[in-house]
Short mmCIF file of C-alpha atoms and ligand atoms in Angstrom, two decimals:
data_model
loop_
_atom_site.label_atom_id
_atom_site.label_comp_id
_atom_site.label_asym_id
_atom_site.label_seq_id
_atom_site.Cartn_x
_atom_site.Cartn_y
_atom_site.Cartn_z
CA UNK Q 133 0.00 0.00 0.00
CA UNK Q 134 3.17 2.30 0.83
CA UNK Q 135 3.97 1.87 -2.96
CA UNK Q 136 0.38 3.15 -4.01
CA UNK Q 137 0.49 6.18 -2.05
CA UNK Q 138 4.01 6.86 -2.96
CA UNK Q 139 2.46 6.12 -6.88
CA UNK Q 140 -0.22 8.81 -5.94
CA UNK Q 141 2.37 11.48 -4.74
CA UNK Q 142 4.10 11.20 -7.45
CA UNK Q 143 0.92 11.99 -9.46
CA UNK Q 144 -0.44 14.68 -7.96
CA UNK Q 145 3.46 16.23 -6.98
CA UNK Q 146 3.64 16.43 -11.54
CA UNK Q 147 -0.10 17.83 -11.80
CA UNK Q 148 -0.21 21.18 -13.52
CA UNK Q 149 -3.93 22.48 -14.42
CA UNK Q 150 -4.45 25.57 -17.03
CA UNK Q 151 -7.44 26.81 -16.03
CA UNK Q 152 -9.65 26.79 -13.37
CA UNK Q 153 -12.12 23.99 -14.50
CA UNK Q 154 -8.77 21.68 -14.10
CA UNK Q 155 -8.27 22.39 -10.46
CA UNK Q 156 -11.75 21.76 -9.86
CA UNK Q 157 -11.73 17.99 -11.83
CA UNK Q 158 -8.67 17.50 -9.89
CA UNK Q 159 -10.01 18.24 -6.39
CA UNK Q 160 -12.93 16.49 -6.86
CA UNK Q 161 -10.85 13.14 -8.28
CA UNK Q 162 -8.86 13.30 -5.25
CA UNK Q 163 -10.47 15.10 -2.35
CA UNK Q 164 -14.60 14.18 -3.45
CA UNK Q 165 -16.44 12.28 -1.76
CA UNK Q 166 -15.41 8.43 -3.36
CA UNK Q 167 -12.22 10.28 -4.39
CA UNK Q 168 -8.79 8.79 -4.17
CA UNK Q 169 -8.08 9.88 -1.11
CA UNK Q 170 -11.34 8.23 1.36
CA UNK Q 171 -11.11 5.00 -0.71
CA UNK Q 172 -7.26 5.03 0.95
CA UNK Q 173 -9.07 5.41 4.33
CA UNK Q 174 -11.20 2.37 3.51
CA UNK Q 175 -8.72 0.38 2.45
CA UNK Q 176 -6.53 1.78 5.90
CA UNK Q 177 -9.26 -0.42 7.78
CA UNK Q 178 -7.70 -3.14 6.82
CA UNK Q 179 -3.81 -2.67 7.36
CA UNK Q 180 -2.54 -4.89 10.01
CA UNK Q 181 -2.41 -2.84 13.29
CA UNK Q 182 1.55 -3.26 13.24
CA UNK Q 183 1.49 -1.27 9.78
CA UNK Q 184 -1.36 1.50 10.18
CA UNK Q 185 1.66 4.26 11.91
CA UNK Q 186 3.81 4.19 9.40
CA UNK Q 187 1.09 4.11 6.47
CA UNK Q 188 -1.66 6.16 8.30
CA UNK Q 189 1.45 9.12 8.28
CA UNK Q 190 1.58 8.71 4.60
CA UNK Q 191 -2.42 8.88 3.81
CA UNK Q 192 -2.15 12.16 5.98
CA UNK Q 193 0.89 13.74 4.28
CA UNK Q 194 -0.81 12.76 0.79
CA UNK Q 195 -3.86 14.84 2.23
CA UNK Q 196 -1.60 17.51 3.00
CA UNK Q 197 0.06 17.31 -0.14
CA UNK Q 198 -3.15 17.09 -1.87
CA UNK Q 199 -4.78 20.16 -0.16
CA UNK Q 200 -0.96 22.24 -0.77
CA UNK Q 201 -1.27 21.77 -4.26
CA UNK Q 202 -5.14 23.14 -4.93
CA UNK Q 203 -4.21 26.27 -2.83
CA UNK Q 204 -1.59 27.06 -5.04
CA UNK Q 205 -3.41 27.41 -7.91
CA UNK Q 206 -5.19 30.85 -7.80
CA UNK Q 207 -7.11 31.14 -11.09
CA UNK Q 208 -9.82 33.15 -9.52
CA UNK Q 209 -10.05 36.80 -11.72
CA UNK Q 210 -10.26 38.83 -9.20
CA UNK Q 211 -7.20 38.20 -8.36
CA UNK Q 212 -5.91 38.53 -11.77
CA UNK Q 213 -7.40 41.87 -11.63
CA UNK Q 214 -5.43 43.40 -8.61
CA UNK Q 215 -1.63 41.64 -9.89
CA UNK Q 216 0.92 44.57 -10.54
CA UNK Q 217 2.42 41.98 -12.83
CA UNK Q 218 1.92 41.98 -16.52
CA UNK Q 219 2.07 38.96 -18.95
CA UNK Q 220 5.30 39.93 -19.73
CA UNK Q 221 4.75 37.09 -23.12
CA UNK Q 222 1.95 38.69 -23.79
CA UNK Q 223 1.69 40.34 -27.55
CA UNK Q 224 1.10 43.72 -27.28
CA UNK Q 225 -0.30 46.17 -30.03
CA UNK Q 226 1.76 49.38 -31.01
CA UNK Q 227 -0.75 51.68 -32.54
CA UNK Q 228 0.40 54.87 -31.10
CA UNK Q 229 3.96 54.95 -32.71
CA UNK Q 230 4.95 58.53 -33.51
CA UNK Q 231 6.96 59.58 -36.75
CA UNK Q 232 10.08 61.35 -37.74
CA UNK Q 233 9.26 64.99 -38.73
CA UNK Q 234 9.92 65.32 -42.40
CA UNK Q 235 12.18 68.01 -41.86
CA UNK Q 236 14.51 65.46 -39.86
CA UNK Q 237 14.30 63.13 -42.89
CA UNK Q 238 15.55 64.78 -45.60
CA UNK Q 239 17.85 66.64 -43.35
CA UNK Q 240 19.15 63.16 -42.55
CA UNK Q 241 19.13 62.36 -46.30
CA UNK Q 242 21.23 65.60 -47.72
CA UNK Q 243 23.76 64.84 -44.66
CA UNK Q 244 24.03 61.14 -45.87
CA UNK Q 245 24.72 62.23 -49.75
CA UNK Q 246 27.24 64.78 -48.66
CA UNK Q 247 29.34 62.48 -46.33
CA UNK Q 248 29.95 60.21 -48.34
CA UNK Q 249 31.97 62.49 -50.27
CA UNK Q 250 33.94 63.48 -47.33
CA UNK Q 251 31.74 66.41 -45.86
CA UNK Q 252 31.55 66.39 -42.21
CA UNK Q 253 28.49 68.41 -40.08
CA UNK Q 254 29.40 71.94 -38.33
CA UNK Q 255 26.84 73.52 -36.09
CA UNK Q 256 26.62 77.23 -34.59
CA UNK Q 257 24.31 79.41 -32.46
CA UNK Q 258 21.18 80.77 -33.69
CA UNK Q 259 21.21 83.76 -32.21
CA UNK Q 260 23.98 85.15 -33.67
CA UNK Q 261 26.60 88.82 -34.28
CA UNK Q 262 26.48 90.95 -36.99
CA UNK Q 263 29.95 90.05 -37.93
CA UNK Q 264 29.41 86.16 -38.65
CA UNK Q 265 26.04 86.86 -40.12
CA UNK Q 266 27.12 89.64 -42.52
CA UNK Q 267 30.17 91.91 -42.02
CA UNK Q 268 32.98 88.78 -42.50
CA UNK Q 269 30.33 87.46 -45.41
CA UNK Q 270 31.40 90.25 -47.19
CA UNK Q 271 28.18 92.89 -46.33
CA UNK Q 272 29.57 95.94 -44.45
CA UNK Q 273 26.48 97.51 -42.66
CA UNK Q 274 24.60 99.76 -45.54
CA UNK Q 275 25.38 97.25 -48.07
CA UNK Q 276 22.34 96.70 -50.15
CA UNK Q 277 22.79 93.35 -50.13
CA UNK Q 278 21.37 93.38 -46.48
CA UNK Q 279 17.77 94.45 -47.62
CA UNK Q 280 17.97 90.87 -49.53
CA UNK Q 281 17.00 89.53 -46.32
CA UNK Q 282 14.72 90.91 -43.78
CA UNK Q 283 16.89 90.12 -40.40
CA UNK Q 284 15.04 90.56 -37.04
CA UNK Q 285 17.80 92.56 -34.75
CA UNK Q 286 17.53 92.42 -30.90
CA UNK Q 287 16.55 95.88 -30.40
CA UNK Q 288 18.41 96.64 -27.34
CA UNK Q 289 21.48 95.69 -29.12
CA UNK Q 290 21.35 95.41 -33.00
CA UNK Q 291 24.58 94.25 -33.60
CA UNK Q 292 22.99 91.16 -32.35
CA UNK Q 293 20.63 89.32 -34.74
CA UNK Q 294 18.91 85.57 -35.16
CA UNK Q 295 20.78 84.06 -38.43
CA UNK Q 296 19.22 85.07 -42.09
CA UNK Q 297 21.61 82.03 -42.94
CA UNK Q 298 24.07 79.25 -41.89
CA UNK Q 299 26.49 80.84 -43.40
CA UNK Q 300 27.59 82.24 -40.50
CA UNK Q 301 28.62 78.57 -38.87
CA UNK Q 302 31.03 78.86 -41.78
CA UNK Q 303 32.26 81.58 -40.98
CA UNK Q 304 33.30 80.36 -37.46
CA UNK Q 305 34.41 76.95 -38.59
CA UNK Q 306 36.82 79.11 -40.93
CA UNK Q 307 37.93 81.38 -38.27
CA UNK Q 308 38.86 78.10 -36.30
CA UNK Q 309 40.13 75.80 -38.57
CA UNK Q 310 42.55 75.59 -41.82
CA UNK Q 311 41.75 73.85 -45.14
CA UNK Q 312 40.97 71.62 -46.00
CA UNK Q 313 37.81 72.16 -45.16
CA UNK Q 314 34.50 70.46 -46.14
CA UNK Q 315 31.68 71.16 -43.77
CA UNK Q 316 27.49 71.20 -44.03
CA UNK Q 317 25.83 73.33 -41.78
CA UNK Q 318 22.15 72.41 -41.11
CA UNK Q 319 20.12 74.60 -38.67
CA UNK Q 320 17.34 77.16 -38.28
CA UNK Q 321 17.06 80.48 -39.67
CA UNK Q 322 14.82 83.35 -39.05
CA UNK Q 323 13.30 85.72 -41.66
CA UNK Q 324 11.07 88.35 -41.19
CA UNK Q 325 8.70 87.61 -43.92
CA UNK Q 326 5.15 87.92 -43.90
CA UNK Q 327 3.89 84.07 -43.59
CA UNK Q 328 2.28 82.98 -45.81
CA UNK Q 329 1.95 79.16 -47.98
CA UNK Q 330 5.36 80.00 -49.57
CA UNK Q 331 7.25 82.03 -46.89
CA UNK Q 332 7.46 81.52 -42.96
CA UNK Q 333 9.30 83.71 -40.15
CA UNK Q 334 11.42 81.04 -39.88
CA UNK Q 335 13.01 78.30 -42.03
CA UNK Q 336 15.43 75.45 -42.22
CA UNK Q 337 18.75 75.70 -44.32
CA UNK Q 338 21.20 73.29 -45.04
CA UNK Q 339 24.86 74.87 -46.30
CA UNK Q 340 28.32 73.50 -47.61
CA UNK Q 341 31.51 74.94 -47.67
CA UNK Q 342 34.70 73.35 -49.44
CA UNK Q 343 38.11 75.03 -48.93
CA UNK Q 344 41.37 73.20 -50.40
CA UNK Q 345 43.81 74.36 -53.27
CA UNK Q 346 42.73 74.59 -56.80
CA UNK Q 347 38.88 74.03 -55.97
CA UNK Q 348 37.17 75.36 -59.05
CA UNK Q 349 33.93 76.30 -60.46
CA UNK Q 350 34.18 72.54 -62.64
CA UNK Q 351 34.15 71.23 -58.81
CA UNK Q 352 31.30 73.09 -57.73
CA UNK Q 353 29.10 72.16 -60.82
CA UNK Q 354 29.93 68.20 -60.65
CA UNK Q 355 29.22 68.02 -56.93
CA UNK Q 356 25.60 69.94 -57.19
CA UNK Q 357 25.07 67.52 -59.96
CA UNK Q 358 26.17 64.36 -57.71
CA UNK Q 359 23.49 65.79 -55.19
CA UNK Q 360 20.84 66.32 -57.08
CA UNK Q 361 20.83 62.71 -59.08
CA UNK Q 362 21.24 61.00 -54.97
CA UNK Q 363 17.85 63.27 -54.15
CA UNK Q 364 15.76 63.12 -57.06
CA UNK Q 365 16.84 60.31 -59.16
CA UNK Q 366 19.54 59.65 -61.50
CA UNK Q 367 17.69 61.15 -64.28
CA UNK Q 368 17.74 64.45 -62.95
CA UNK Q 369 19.27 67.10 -64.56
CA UNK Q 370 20.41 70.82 -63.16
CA UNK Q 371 21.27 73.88 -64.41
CA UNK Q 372 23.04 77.10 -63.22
CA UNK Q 373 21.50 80.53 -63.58
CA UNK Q 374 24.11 83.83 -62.96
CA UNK Q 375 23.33 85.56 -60.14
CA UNK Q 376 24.15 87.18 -57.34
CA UNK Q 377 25.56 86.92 -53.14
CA UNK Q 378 27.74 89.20 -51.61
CA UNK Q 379 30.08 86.17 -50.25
CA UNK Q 380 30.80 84.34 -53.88
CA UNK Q 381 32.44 85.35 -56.71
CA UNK Q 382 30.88 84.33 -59.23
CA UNK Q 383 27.18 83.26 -57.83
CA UNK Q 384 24.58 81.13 -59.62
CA UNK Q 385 21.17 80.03 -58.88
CA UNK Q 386 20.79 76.71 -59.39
CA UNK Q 387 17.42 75.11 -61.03
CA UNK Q 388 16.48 70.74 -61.16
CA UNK Q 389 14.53 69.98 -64.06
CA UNK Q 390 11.17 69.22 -62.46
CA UNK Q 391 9.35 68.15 -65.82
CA UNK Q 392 5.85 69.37 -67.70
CA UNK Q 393 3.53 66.68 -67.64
CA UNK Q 394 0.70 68.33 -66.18
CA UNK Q 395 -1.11 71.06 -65.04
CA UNK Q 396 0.26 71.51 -62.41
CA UNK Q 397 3.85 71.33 -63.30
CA UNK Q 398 2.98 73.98 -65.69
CA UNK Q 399 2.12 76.39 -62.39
CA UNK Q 400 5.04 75.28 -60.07
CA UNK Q 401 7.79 75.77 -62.68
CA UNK Q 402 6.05 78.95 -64.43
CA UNK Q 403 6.11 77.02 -67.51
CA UNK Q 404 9.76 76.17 -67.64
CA UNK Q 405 10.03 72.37 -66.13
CA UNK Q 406 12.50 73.95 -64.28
CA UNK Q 407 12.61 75.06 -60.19
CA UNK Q 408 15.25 76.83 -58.34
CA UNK Q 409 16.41 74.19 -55.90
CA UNK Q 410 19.84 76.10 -54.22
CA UNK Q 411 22.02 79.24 -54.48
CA UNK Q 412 25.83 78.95 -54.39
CA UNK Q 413 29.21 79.98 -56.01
CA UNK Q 414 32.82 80.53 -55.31
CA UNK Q 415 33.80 81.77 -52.14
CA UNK Q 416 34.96 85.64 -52.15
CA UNK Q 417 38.39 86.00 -51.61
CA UNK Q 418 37.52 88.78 -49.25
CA UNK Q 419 35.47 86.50 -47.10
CA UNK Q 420 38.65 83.89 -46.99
CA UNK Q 421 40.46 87.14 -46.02
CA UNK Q 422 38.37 88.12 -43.01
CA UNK Q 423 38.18 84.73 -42.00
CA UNK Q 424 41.99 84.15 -41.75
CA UNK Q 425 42.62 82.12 -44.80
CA UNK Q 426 44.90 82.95 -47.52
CA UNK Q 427 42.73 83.68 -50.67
CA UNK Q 428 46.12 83.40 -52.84
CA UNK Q 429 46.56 79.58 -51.76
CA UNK Q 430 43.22 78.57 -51.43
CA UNK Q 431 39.80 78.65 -52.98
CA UNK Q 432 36.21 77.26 -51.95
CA UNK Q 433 32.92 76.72 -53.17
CA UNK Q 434 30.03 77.29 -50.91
CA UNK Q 435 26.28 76.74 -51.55
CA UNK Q 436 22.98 76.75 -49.45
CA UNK Q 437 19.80 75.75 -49.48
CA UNK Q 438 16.25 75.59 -47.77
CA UNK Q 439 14.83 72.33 -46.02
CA UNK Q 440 11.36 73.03 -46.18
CA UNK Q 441 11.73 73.59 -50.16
CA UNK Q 442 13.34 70.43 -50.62
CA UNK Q 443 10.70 68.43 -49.01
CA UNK Q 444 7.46 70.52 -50.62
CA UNK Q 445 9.13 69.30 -54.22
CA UNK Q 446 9.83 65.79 -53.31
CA UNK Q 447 6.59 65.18 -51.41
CA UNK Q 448 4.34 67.51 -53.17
CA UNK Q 449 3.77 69.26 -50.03
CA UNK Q 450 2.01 72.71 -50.88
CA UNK Q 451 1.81 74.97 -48.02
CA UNK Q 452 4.83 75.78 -45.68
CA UNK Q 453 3.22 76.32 -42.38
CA UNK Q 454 2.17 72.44 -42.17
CA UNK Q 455 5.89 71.77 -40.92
CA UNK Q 456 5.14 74.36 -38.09
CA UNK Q 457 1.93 73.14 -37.06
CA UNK Q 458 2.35 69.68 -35.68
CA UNK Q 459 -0.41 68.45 -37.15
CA UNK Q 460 -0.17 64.37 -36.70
CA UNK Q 461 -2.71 64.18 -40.17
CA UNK Q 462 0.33 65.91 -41.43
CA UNK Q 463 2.81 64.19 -39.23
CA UNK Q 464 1.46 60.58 -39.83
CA UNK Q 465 1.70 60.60 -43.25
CA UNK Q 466 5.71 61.08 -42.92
CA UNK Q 467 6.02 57.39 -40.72
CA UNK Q 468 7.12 55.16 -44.05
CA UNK Q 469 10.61 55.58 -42.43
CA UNK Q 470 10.04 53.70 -39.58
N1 LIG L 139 23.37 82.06 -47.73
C1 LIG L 139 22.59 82.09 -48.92
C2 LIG L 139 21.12 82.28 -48.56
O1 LIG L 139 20.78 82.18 -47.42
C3 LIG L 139 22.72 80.82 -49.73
C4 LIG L 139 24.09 80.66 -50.27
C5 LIG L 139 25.04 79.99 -49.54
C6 LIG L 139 24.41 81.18 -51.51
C7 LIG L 139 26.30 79.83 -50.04
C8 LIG L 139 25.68 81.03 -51.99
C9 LIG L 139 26.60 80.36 -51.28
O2 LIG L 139 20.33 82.54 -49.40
#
């Protein structure tokens, strides 16, 4: 009979219910009425009296064993309800994922085309002097050239500005380092414009500056080119319009061919195909100068251009002020990078 119960133990020690139904079968199998464990008390009436110690201890552990094992089962909800523990293998549905702003993306993307050919990022503060925004850029205060853009001035002090351009992190990364040099600078500009779909207070810019010996207008050209077939395709096509920045010598405007296939590329481009993507040119020798770097050994390209332009043509994004209104309609539609 030891054997049996020790059989039994064995059972019941292995038993491992899912649900509460289980527990239930299982106390009733054991503990019922005719379960397993009274029809060992009937057979106990017939041990011999020298065995019934030793194997009445073992019908009493079982019982203890037995009643051990339901308790630890808790499948009741309410309890459920009050654990602080989660279902840590439980799946769980993300539908609340935010998205990069587009602004980051092609930010990220114009970085990624220009480092590969050896252009590293340079950052500088927004708020910035009127010698790194304009006087070392070649525009000496009452130089037309500053009416181009509308520059809000602290009043107390209005040799103190927010940046038109990043130009002026070039200017500093000049002042503190020697050629070569091949930086972007990518940061936020202020404007005062009148907002409206095409024009906002404030803008994004990206801007690159290459500084060695015999860097030429040939150099210029073929890197713009290189950029523009990584953005838009390796179709695209560019071309350079003369015109005019107080910094380079000479400037151009340069224009992607967008295409006429419809209606509406008729209106974007003013009938040409063509829109104005960038301005750039070949660095003044006077800037070099007033940056500390000798225009007779070295020459430079430089060229700039707004984010927020860059992502209206490649996502056919019409109005400016959706990048400033955190609109998650707007927003969501930007998540494909994720
Ligand atoms: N700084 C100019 C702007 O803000 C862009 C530019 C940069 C043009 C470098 C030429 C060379 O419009």
């Amino acid at each position: 009979m030891i054997k049996k119960i020790n059989e039994i133990a064995a059972t019941v020690k292995g038993f491992l219910p899912k649900n509460k139904n289980d527990v239930e079968v299982f106390r009733i199998k054991y503990l019922g009425k005719s379960g397993v464990l009274n029809q060992l008390f009937e057979e106990f009436k017939n041990v011999p009296v020298e065995e019934k110690k030793e194997i009445g201890r073992s019908i009493n552990n079982l019982k203890e064993q037995l009643k051990n094992k339901i308790s630890s089962f808790d499948f009741s909800e309410k309890k459920n309800q009050n654990t602080n523990f989660e279902d840590l293998t439980k799946k769980v549905k993300v539908n609340n994922l935010g998205s990069r702003h587009p602004l980051s993306i092609i930010e990220e993307e114009i970085i990624e085309v220009f480092s590969s050919i050896g252009f590293s990022v340079a950052e500088g503060p927004e708020i910035e002097d009127d010698w790194h925004n304009f006087s070392a850029l070649n525009t000496p205060e009452e130089h037309p050239a500053r009416d181009m853009q509308d520059t809000f001035f602290i009043q107390s002090d209005p040799s103190i500005l927010l940046r038109s351009h990043t130009s002026s992190v070039q200017v500093r990364h000049m002042e503190n380092n020697s050629p070569p040099i091949r930086i972007l600078s990518p940061g936020r500009v202020y404007r005062n414009e009148a907002i409206s779909s095409r024009a906002h207070c404030l803008f994004h810019q990206i801007e690159g500056l290459y500084i060695d010996k015999d860097v030429s207008f040939a150099d210029l050209k073929k890197t713009l080119l290189f950029f523009a077939k990584k953005l838009f395709g390796e179709n695209s096509k560019i071309r350079l319009r003369p015109s005019f920045f107080p910094f380079t010598e000479p400037s151009a405007e340069v224009d992607v061919y967008w295409g006429l296939k419809n209606e509406n590329d008729y209106r974007i481009t003013k009938g040409t195909g063509w829109l104005e993507i960038l301005g750039c040119g070949m660095v003044d020798p006077n800037v070099l100068e007033n940056c500390g770097i000798d225009p007779k050994k070295y020459t430079g390209f430089a060229f700039g251009m707004g984010i927020e332009r860059i992502v209206m043509l490649k996502y056919k994004v019409d109005d400016i002020r959706l990048f400033f209104e955190n609109d998650v309609r707007f927003l969501k539609q930007f998540n494909f990078s994720l």
